[in-house]
Amino acid sequence: MTNVTVVGAQWGDEGKGKIVDWLSERADIVVRFQGGHNAGHTLVIGGETYKLSLLPSGVVRGKPSMIGNGVVIDPWALFEEISRLEKQGVRISPDILKVAENAVLILPLHSNLDRAREEAAGAAKIGTTGRGIGPAYEDKVARRAIRVCDLGDEEILRLKVDRLLVHHNALLRGLGQPEVVAGELVAALLAIAPKLLPYSSPVWRDLEAARQVGKRILFEGAQGMLLDVDHGTYPYVTSSNTVSPSAGTGSGMGPSSVGYVLGITKAYTTRVGEGPFPTELNCAIGQRLGERGHEFGTVTGRARRCGWFDGTLVRQSVQIGGIDGIALTKLDVLDGLEEIRICTGYRLGDQVLDYLPAGMRAQRDVVPVYETMKGWSTSTHGARSFDALPPEALAYVRRIEELIGAPVALLSTSPERDDTILVQDPFSG
Ligand code: IMP
């Protein structure tokens, strides 16, 4: 038995929530290791829909869950989410949820700055979720962030807030915005401290103790590999490393703890926000994918951009992220299409490329090279075995495996948990 790390292999929204929920039954602990409440994971359990942003998906089933040091935490958003889930009957307490004491906090000044900067950027905006993710990670790397543990030491907290505001108030003055008053920020943090501190823990030690007794850990990634701050479509990315090795650094475990890497991959492609998208479909087919796939952001409600499956980009994710196998989701959204296209490479001027180069101009200008496959008219919705798939759908799945160089370990055919075809159990390695 091994640990499993789940990452998105595209631009996020691949359906990680359902797969993590499905896997969490086999896991002993579920850990979030990067991102923050920019994520949106939807779980459908027994007809009830749960929407999670910051909490590891395991909490819905009462699994021990942890928020690692690599996550940025808006404590107010965290308790809003907890109380929303409690209204749906989910009990969350410090005995099942632990929050890394060394995780960085997202403060109201981060979300305000995120939105102000996006507004000021006009056409050059990134299309962030406006949750303050980027500014919080900037403060972390600049060594001026407030961390969970600081809430337990008022003297240190005051010192750190003063230091933080030297930077932020200068920025706010430049943007023509009102400055933050140190005393007010400290008071707000001291008010939330008694709620958050009971959850605070040296998560790395908790995980080490779990490792020593052979517990199975499920690492739950957020966003997708093409949004990785190093390997994604920079600068149209999020501000964390979404790749699988972050499971170790973002929780305090060694590289071998990452275990089997499962890349969640949608049978077509979507993206929210700005940035390059070579296989985007600005036509009736794109609209149809969006409608049939309910492609609206969980967090912001924005309509997602839709396009054909990009085998070149997913292959890149498989190679960079060390993806061992994929969970292919939403195949049924393609039901009824006469023809389906798959991108196998790009043309850039007179060059033919089998990868997406890093430059902004190249990423904007590449033209996809497509292969056309026959569609299928019968429904794949809710199929529970490969034999139940129409031959054209099976051929599509096999072609995807060939193009990306990784096997389909799981195939999800509806949002319902049981509509999942297991080919290879990731926990068995
Ligand atoms: P940020 O993470 O809010 O800074 O946003 C940066 C980019 O990542 C934007 O294009 C967002 O739309 C995108 N993004 C952030 N979180 C998610 C997610 O969970 N799913 C899909 N896209 C996301």
Short mmCIF file of C-alpha atoms and ligand atoms in Angstrom, two decimals:
data_model
loop_
_atom_site.label_atom_id
_atom_site.label_comp_id
_atom_site.label_asym_id
_atom_site.label_seq_id
_atom_site.Cartn_x
_atom_site.Cartn_y
_atom_site.Cartn_z
CA MET A 1 0.00 0.00 0.00
CA THR A 2 1.24 3.44 -0.85
CA ASN A 3 0.17 7.05 -0.43
CA VAL A 4 -1.66 8.76 -3.27
CA THR A 5 -1.24 12.32 -4.50
CA VAL A 6 -4.07 13.75 -6.57
CA VAL A 7 -3.28 16.66 -8.89
CA GLY A 8 -5.19 18.33 -11.69
CA ALA A 9 -3.53 17.66 -15.07
CA GLN A 10 -5.11 20.65 -16.85
CA TRP A 11 -6.19 24.14 -15.74
CA GLY A 12 -8.16 22.98 -12.69
CA ASP A 13 -11.82 21.99 -12.39
CA GLU A 14 -11.11 18.49 -13.66
CA GLY A 15 -13.43 16.93 -11.09
CA LYS A 16 -10.91 16.32 -8.31
CA GLY A 17 -13.58 16.59 -5.59
CA LYS A 18 -15.39 13.44 -6.62
CA ILE A 19 -12.22 11.42 -7.15
CA VAL A 20 -10.71 12.52 -3.84
CA ASP A 21 -13.97 11.64 -2.14
CA TRP A 22 -13.95 8.24 -3.83
CA LEU A 23 -10.35 7.61 -2.78
CA SER A 24 -10.82 8.98 0.73
CA GLU A 25 -12.74 5.85 1.68
CA ARG A 26 -9.51 3.89 1.15
CA ALA A 27 -7.30 6.51 2.87
CA ASP A 28 -6.62 7.06 6.57
CA ILE A 29 -5.83 10.80 6.32
CA VAL A 30 -6.56 13.48 3.71
CA VAL A 31 -4.14 16.42 3.37
CA ARG A 32 -4.34 19.71 1.44
CA PHE A 33 -0.84 20.98 0.58
CA GLN A 34 -1.11 24.11 -1.59
CA GLY A 35 -3.51 26.83 -2.73
CA GLY A 36 -6.25 28.24 -0.58
CA HIS A 37 -9.93 29.05 -0.87
CA ASN A 38 -9.46 29.81 -4.57
CA ALA A 39 -10.13 26.09 -5.03
CA GLY A 40 -13.63 24.76 -5.46
CA HIS A 41 -14.32 21.08 -4.97
CA THR A 42 -17.83 19.76 -5.43
CA LEU A 43 -18.85 16.47 -3.86
CA VAL A 44 -22.18 14.77 -4.48
CA ILE A 45 -22.97 12.24 -1.78
CA GLY A 46 -26.33 10.52 -1.68
CA GLY A 47 -27.91 13.29 -3.75
CA GLU A 48 -26.60 16.04 -1.44
CA THR A 49 -24.08 18.51 -2.91
CA TYR A 50 -21.20 19.78 -0.77
CA LYS A 51 -19.00 22.62 -1.93
CA LEU A 52 -15.55 22.83 -0.41
CA SER A 53 -12.90 25.48 -0.93
CA LEU A 54 -10.29 25.26 1.77
CA LEU A 55 -11.20 22.16 3.72
CA PRO A 56 -9.78 18.81 2.64
CA SER A 57 -12.57 16.75 1.05
CA GLY A 58 -12.15 14.03 3.68
CA VAL A 59 -13.94 16.10 6.34
CA VAL A 60 -17.33 15.39 4.77
CA ARG A 61 -16.89 11.70 5.59
CA GLY A 62 -15.36 12.38 9.00
CA LYS A 63 -11.85 11.33 7.86
CA PRO A 64 -8.92 12.86 9.75
CA SER A 65 -7.96 15.81 7.57
CA MET A 66 -5.07 18.25 7.56
CA ILE A 67 -4.30 21.61 6.06
CA GLY A 68 -0.56 21.66 5.41
CA ASN A 69 1.97 24.48 5.65
CA GLY A 70 1.88 25.02 1.87
CA VAL A 71 -1.74 26.23 2.01
CA VAL A 72 -2.62 29.90 2.50
CA ILE A 73 -5.47 30.23 4.98
CA ASP A 74 -8.09 32.94 5.23
CA PRO A 75 -9.31 32.19 8.76
CA TRP A 76 -12.62 34.03 8.28
CA ALA A 77 -13.34 32.09 5.09
CA LEU A 78 -12.36 28.86 6.86
CA PHE A 79 -14.94 29.35 9.62
CA GLU A 80 -17.60 30.43 7.15
CA GLU A 81 -17.00 27.19 5.27
CA ILE A 82 -17.07 25.15 8.48
CA SER A 83 -20.38 26.68 9.54
CA ARG A 84 -21.86 26.17 6.05
CA LEU A 85 -20.95 22.49 6.18
CA GLU A 86 -22.21 22.17 9.74
CA LYS A 87 -25.60 23.35 8.50
CA GLN A 88 -25.49 20.37 6.13
CA GLY A 89 -24.84 18.06 9.08
CA VAL A 90 -21.04 17.72 8.75
CA ARG A 91 -19.31 17.90 12.13
CA ILE A 92 -15.87 19.50 12.06
CA SER A 93 -13.77 19.75 15.21
CA PRO A 94 -10.08 19.85 16.16
CA ASP A 95 -10.06 16.08 16.61
CA ILE A 96 -10.61 15.54 12.88
CA LEU A 97 -9.14 18.72 11.39
CA LYS A 98 -5.59 19.96 11.96
CA VAL A 99 -4.16 23.16 10.56
CA ALA A 100 -0.38 23.55 10.19
CA GLU A 101 0.94 26.01 12.75
CA ASN A 102 3.44 27.25 10.15
CA ALA A 103 0.85 27.96 7.44
CA VAL A 104 0.51 31.54 6.21
CA LEU A 105 -2.67 33.58 6.74
CA ILE A 106 -4.57 35.43 4.06
CA LEU A 107 -5.66 38.78 5.51
CA PRO A 108 -8.34 41.17 4.26
CA LEU A 109 -5.56 43.39 2.89
CA HIS A 110 -4.50 40.54 0.58
CA SER A 111 -7.89 40.08 -1.03
CA ASN A 112 -8.34 43.87 -1.30
CA LEU A 113 -4.95 44.17 -2.99
CA ASP A 114 -5.68 41.23 -5.31
CA ARG A 115 -8.89 42.89 -6.53
CA ALA A 116 -7.41 46.40 -6.73
CA ARG A 117 -4.48 45.16 -8.81
CA GLU A 118 -6.73 43.22 -11.15
CA GLU A 119 -8.92 46.27 -11.67
CA ALA A 120 -5.90 48.49 -12.32
CA ALA A 121 -4.45 45.97 -14.80
CA GLY A 122 -7.38 46.35 -17.24
CA ALA A 123 -6.84 44.11 -20.26
CA ALA A 124 -3.62 42.74 -18.73
CA LYS A 125 -5.47 41.20 -15.80
CA ILE A 126 -4.91 37.56 -14.87
CA GLY A 127 -8.51 36.84 -14.00
CA THR A 128 -7.72 35.74 -10.42
CA THR A 129 -10.40 34.55 -8.04
CA GLY A 130 -9.86 37.75 -6.02
CA ARG A 131 -9.28 35.74 -2.85
CA GLY A 132 -5.87 37.24 -2.02
CA ILE A 133 -3.93 34.09 -2.91
CA GLY A 134 -1.13 35.81 -4.88
CA PRO A 135 -0.49 38.64 -2.38
CA ALA A 136 -0.43 36.16 0.54
CA TYR A 137 2.18 33.94 -1.17
CA GLU A 138 4.18 37.07 -2.05
CA ASP A 139 4.33 38.00 1.64
CA LYS A 140 5.34 34.45 2.54
CA VAL A 141 8.30 34.47 0.16
CA ALA A 142 9.20 38.02 1.25
CA ARG A 143 9.34 36.75 4.86
CA ARG A 144 6.82 39.20 6.28
CA ALA A 145 3.72 36.97 6.43
CA ILE A 146 1.60 36.37 9.52
CA ARG A 147 1.37 32.65 10.26
CA VAL A 148 -1.11 30.59 12.28
CA CYS A 149 1.32 30.25 15.20
CA ASP A 150 1.68 34.06 15.47
CA LEU A 151 -1.92 34.27 16.70
CA GLY A 152 -0.85 32.72 19.99
CA ASP A 153 1.72 35.42 20.79
CA GLU A 154 0.31 38.94 20.96
CA GLU A 155 3.69 40.65 21.30
CA ILE A 156 5.14 38.95 18.23
CA LEU A 157 1.87 39.48 16.36
CA ARG A 158 2.00 43.25 16.92
CA LEU A 159 5.62 43.38 15.80
CA LYS A 160 4.91 41.37 12.67
CA VAL A 161 1.81 43.37 11.76
CA ASP A 162 3.84 46.60 12.01
CA ARG A 163 6.50 45.14 9.75
CA LEU A 164 3.90 43.92 7.28
CA LEU A 165 2.19 47.26 7.09
CA VAL A 166 5.39 49.15 6.26
CA HIS A 167 5.18 47.34 2.94
CA HIS A 168 1.42 47.22 2.42
CA ASN A 169 0.62 50.79 3.40
CA ALA A 170 3.24 52.05 0.96
CA LEU A 171 1.54 50.00 -1.75
CA LEU A 172 -1.91 51.22 -0.73
CA ARG A 173 -0.76 54.84 -0.87
CA GLY A 174 0.54 54.19 -4.39
CA LEU A 175 -2.82 52.74 -5.44
CA GLY A 176 -4.67 55.69 -3.86
CA GLN A 177 -6.39 53.38 -1.36
CA PRO A 178 -6.92 53.98 2.38
CA GLU A 179 -4.16 52.62 4.62
CA VAL A 180 -4.62 49.72 7.07
CA VAL A 181 -4.61 50.66 10.76
CA ALA A 182 -2.32 48.28 12.67
CA GLY A 183 -4.46 48.21 15.82
CA GLU A 184 -7.59 47.26 13.86
CA LEU A 185 -5.85 44.39 12.06
CA VAL A 186 -4.35 43.08 15.32
CA ALA A 187 -7.77 43.27 17.00
CA ALA A 188 -9.40 41.31 14.17
CA LEU A 189 -6.67 38.65 14.36
CA LEU A 190 -6.90 38.39 18.16
CA ALA A 191 -10.65 37.97 17.82
CA ILE A 192 -10.36 35.01 15.43
CA ALA A 193 -7.38 33.47 17.29
CA PRO A 194 -9.40 31.53 19.93
CA LYS A 195 -11.37 29.87 17.11
CA LEU A 196 -8.36 28.95 14.97
CA LEU A 197 -5.73 28.04 17.56
CA PRO A 198 -7.45 24.84 18.77
CA TYR A 199 -6.94 23.46 15.24
CA SER A 200 -3.28 24.52 15.07
CA SER A 201 -0.79 21.67 15.10
CA PRO A 202 2.71 20.69 13.93
CA VAL A 203 1.16 18.85 11.01
CA TRP A 204 4.54 17.52 9.87
CA ARG A 205 4.82 15.65 13.18
CA ASP A 206 1.27 14.34 12.96
CA LEU A 207 2.07 13.03 9.49
CA GLU A 208 5.35 11.49 10.62
CA ALA A 209 3.49 9.65 13.38
CA ALA A 210 0.96 8.44 10.81
CA ARG A 211 3.75 7.31 8.47
CA GLN A 212 5.43 5.30 11.21
CA VAL A 213 2.31 3.22 11.79
CA GLY A 214 1.71 2.69 8.08
CA LYS A 215 -1.32 4.95 7.63
CA ARG A 216 -2.35 5.67 4.06
CA ILE A 217 -2.22 9.35 3.21
CA LEU A 218 -4.18 10.97 0.42
CA PHE A 219 -2.74 14.31 -0.70
CA GLU A 220 -5.39 16.50 -2.28
CA GLY A 221 -4.04 19.01 -4.79
CA ALA A 222 -5.94 22.11 -5.85
CA GLN A 223 -6.07 23.91 -9.22
CA GLY A 224 -4.17 22.14 -12.02
CA MET A 225 -0.65 21.66 -13.35
CA LEU A 226 -1.10 24.22 -16.13
CA LEU A 227 -1.70 26.81 -13.38
CA ASP A 228 1.59 25.95 -11.63
CA VAL A 229 3.65 29.07 -10.95
CA ASP A 230 6.76 27.50 -12.54
CA HIS A 231 5.41 25.09 -15.13
CA GLY A 232 2.07 26.60 -16.06
CA THR A 233 1.07 29.22 -18.61
CA TYR A 234 2.90 31.99 -16.71
CA PRO A 235 1.93 34.71 -15.86
CA TYR A 236 -1.64 33.38 -16.23
CA VAL A 237 -1.21 30.98 -13.33
CA THR A 238 -1.91 30.75 -9.63
CA SER A 239 0.84 31.60 -7.13
CA SER A 240 1.64 28.13 -5.81
CA ASN A 241 3.30 25.00 -7.14
CA THR A 242 0.45 22.72 -8.09
CA VAL A 243 2.76 19.87 -9.18
CA SER A 244 2.93 16.65 -7.19
CA PRO A 245 6.26 17.22 -5.36
CA SER A 246 4.50 20.02 -3.49
CA ALA A 247 2.63 17.34 -1.56
CA GLY A 248 5.89 16.77 0.33
CA THR A 249 7.05 20.37 0.75
CA GLY A 250 3.54 21.64 1.43
CA SER A 251 2.90 19.22 4.27
CA GLY A 252 6.33 18.53 5.72
CA MET A 253 7.10 15.06 4.39
CA GLY A 254 9.92 13.68 2.26
CA PRO A 255 9.69 13.14 -1.50
CA SER A 256 8.97 9.42 -1.27
CA SER A 257 5.78 10.14 0.70
CA VAL A 258 4.11 11.47 -2.47
CA GLY A 259 3.47 7.88 -3.57
CA TYR A 260 1.28 7.19 -6.60
CA VAL A 261 0.55 10.36 -8.56
CA LEU A 262 -2.97 10.42 -9.99
CA GLY A 263 -3.61 13.18 -12.52
CA ILE A 264 -7.25 14.15 -12.78
CA THR A 265 -8.03 14.84 -16.41
CA LYS A 266 -11.24 15.96 -18.05
CA ALA A 267 -12.16 14.32 -21.38
CA TYR A 268 -12.10 17.83 -22.90
CA THR A 269 -10.47 21.05 -21.68
CA THR A 270 -11.68 24.05 -19.67
CA ARG A 271 -10.07 27.11 -18.15
CA VAL A 272 -11.35 30.03 -16.05
CA GLY A 273 -9.73 33.42 -16.17
CA GLU A 274 -7.42 34.86 -18.78
CA GLY A 275 -4.50 33.26 -20.59
CA PRO A 276 -3.63 31.08 -23.56
CA PHE A 277 -5.88 28.16 -24.47
CA PRO A 278 -4.86 26.66 -27.83
CA THR A 279 -7.84 24.29 -28.25
CA GLU A 280 -10.51 26.76 -27.09
CA LEU A 281 -13.80 26.52 -29.00
CA ASN A 282 -15.56 29.85 -29.44
CA CYS A 283 -18.46 28.22 -31.24
CA ALA A 284 -21.60 26.18 -30.68
CA ILE A 285 -19.58 23.07 -29.72
CA GLY A 286 -17.76 25.01 -26.98
CA GLN A 287 -21.09 26.31 -25.74
CA ARG A 288 -22.54 22.80 -25.77
CA LEU A 289 -19.62 21.44 -23.72
CA GLY A 290 -20.11 24.27 -21.20
CA GLU A 291 -23.84 23.61 -20.89
CA ARG A 292 -23.67 19.81 -20.74
CA GLY A 293 -20.67 19.91 -18.41
CA HIS A 294 -22.15 22.63 -16.13
CA GLU A 295 -18.94 24.55 -16.58
CA PHE A 296 -19.35 27.39 -14.13
CA GLY A 297 -16.74 28.15 -11.45
CA THR A 298 -17.54 26.76 -7.98
CA VAL A 299 -15.85 29.73 -6.33
CA THR A 300 -16.62 32.70 -8.56
CA GLY A 301 -19.55 31.43 -10.65
CA ARG A 302 -17.73 32.53 -13.82
CA ALA A 303 -18.48 30.62 -17.03
CA ARG A 304 -15.51 28.42 -17.91
CA ARG A 305 -13.95 28.54 -21.37
CA CYS A 306 -14.26 25.16 -23.12
CA GLY A 307 -12.30 23.35 -25.83
CA TRP A 308 -11.12 20.03 -27.24
CA PHE A 309 -8.88 17.66 -25.31
CA ASP A 310 -5.27 18.80 -25.60
CA GLY A 311 -3.11 15.67 -25.61
CA THR A 312 0.05 17.75 -25.95
CA LEU A 313 -0.57 19.70 -22.76
CA VAL A 314 -1.67 16.70 -20.73
CA ARG A 315 1.43 14.78 -21.89
CA GLN A 316 3.49 17.72 -20.66
CA SER A 317 1.73 17.51 -17.27
CA VAL A 318 2.30 13.75 -17.12
CA GLN A 319 6.02 14.22 -17.76
CA ILE A 320 6.63 17.25 -15.51
CA GLY A 321 4.42 16.01 -12.71
CA GLY A 322 5.49 12.36 -12.72
CA ILE A 323 1.87 11.31 -13.17
CA ASP A 324 1.56 7.53 -12.86
CA GLY A 325 -2.01 7.26 -14.08
CA ILE A 326 -4.98 9.46 -14.76
CA ALA A 327 -8.58 9.60 -13.63
CA LEU A 328 -10.53 10.54 -16.73
CA THR A 329 -13.68 12.51 -15.92
CA LYS A 330 -16.78 13.80 -17.72
CA LEU A 331 -16.55 11.53 -20.74
CA ASP A 332 -20.36 11.62 -20.91
CA VAL A 333 -20.28 15.35 -21.76
CA LEU A 334 -19.00 14.31 -25.20
CA ASP A 335 -21.96 11.93 -25.79
CA GLY A 336 -23.85 12.69 -29.00
CA LEU A 337 -21.09 14.55 -30.85
CA GLU A 338 -20.62 13.32 -34.40
CA GLU A 339 -16.89 13.96 -34.41
CA ILE A 340 -14.40 14.62 -31.65
CA ARG A 341 -11.05 16.28 -32.08
CA ILE A 342 -7.88 15.71 -30.10
CA CYS A 343 -4.89 18.03 -30.21
CA THR A 344 -1.71 16.06 -30.90
CA GLY A 345 0.77 18.92 -31.33
CA TYR A 346 1.12 22.54 -32.42
CA ARG A 347 2.19 24.53 -35.42
CA LEU A 348 4.13 27.71 -34.75
CA GLY A 349 5.09 29.46 -38.00
CA ASP A 350 6.78 26.73 -40.02
CA GLN A 351 7.67 24.64 -36.96
CA VAL A 352 5.75 21.63 -35.68
CA LEU A 353 6.01 21.26 -31.88
CA ASP A 354 5.21 18.40 -29.55
CA TYR A 355 5.16 20.63 -26.46
CA LEU A 356 4.04 24.12 -25.41
CA PRO A 357 7.01 26.50 -25.24
CA ALA A 358 7.31 28.87 -22.26
CA GLY A 359 7.21 32.23 -24.06
CA MET A 360 4.04 34.32 -23.90
CA ARG A 361 4.09 34.99 -27.64
CA ALA A 362 4.50 31.33 -28.55
CA GLN A 363 1.79 30.30 -26.11
CA ARG A 364 -0.55 32.83 -27.70
CA ASP A 365 0.29 31.97 -31.31
CA VAL A 366 0.51 28.17 -31.42
CA VAL A 367 -2.09 26.55 -33.66
CA PRO A 368 -3.28 23.10 -32.61
CA VAL A 369 -2.76 20.12 -34.90
CA TYR A 370 -5.86 17.95 -34.61
CA GLU A 371 -6.74 14.36 -35.14
CA THR A 372 -10.43 13.67 -35.71
CA MET A 373 -12.15 10.68 -34.14
CA LYS A 374 -15.64 9.31 -34.60
CA GLY A 375 -18.08 10.30 -31.87
CA TRP A 376 -20.73 8.05 -30.31
CA SER A 377 -24.47 8.43 -30.11
CA THR A 378 -25.26 6.17 -27.14
CA SER A 379 -24.91 7.45 -23.59
CA THR A 380 -21.85 6.76 -21.48
CA HIS A 381 -23.46 8.47 -18.48
CA GLY A 382 -23.26 6.23 -15.44
CA ALA A 383 -21.35 3.41 -17.19
CA ARG A 384 -19.79 1.09 -14.62
CA SER A 385 -17.51 -1.05 -16.81
CA PHE A 386 -15.41 -0.59 -19.93
CA ASP A 387 -17.66 -3.16 -21.65
CA ALA A 388 -20.60 -0.80 -21.18
CA LEU A 389 -18.89 1.90 -23.26
CA PRO A 390 -19.66 2.30 -26.97
CA PRO A 391 -16.62 1.15 -29.04
CA GLU A 392 -15.97 4.73 -30.25
CA ALA A 393 -15.79 5.99 -26.66
CA LEU A 394 -13.40 3.20 -25.75
CA ALA A 395 -11.25 4.06 -28.79
CA TYR A 396 -11.19 7.70 -27.62
CA VAL A 397 -10.02 6.66 -24.14
CA ARG A 398 -7.32 4.40 -25.58
CA ARG A 399 -6.08 7.15 -27.90
CA ILE A 400 -5.81 9.54 -24.95
CA GLU A 401 -3.70 7.00 -23.05
CA GLU A 402 -1.42 6.55 -26.05
CA LEU A 403 -0.98 10.28 -26.63
CA ILE A 404 -0.26 11.24 -23.03
CA GLY A 405 1.85 8.21 -22.17
CA ALA A 406 -0.09 7.26 -19.02
CA PRO A 407 -2.85 4.75 -18.34
CA VAL A 408 -6.40 5.52 -17.26
CA ALA A 409 -6.53 4.22 -13.69
CA LEU A 410 -10.06 5.46 -13.03
CA LEU A 411 -12.87 6.51 -15.32
CA SER A 412 -15.64 8.66 -13.91
CA THR A 413 -18.93 8.63 -15.81
CA SER A 414 -21.17 10.86 -13.67
CA PRO A 415 -20.89 13.06 -10.56
CA GLU A 416 -22.22 10.14 -8.48
CA ARG A 417 -19.56 8.36 -6.48
CA ASP A 418 -20.50 4.85 -7.65
CA ASP A 419 -20.32 5.76 -11.34
CA THR A 420 -16.59 5.15 -11.36
CA ILE A 421 -14.74 2.44 -13.24
CA LEU A 422 -11.64 1.26 -11.42
CA VAL A 423 -8.87 -0.06 -13.64
CA GLN A 424 -5.99 0.16 -11.20
CA ASP A 425 -6.26 0.97 -7.48
CA PRO A 426 -3.82 3.87 -6.92
CA PHE A 427 -3.29 2.83 -3.30
CA SER A 428 -1.87 -0.48 -4.54
CA GLY A 429 0.81 1.51 -6.39
P1 IMP B 1 -5.68 33.00 -8.14
O1 IMP B 1 -5.31 31.61 -7.76
O2 IMP B 1 -6.94 33.50 -7.49
O3 IMP B 1 -4.53 33.97 -7.98
O4 IMP B 1 -6.02 33.02 -9.71
C1 IMP B 1 -5.01 32.79 -10.71
C2 IMP B 1 -5.56 31.96 -11.85
O5 IMP B 1 -5.84 30.65 -11.38
C3 IMP B 1 -6.87 32.48 -12.44
O6 IMP B 1 -6.89 32.19 -13.83
C4 IMP B 1 -7.93 31.64 -11.75
O7 IMP B 1 -9.11 31.53 -12.51
C5 IMP B 1 -7.20 30.30 -11.67
N1 IMP B 1 -7.67 29.46 -10.58
C6 IMP B 1 -7.43 29.59 -9.27
N2 IMP B 1 -8.01 28.60 -8.58
C7 IMP B 1 -8.63 27.81 -9.47
C8 IMP B 1 -9.39 26.59 -9.36
O8 IMP B 1 -9.58 26.02 -8.28
N3 IMP B 1 -9.87 26.09 -10.54
C9 IMP B 1 -9.61 26.68 -11.72
N4 IMP B 1 -8.92 27.79 -11.87
C10 IMP B 1 -8.43 28.36 -10.76
#
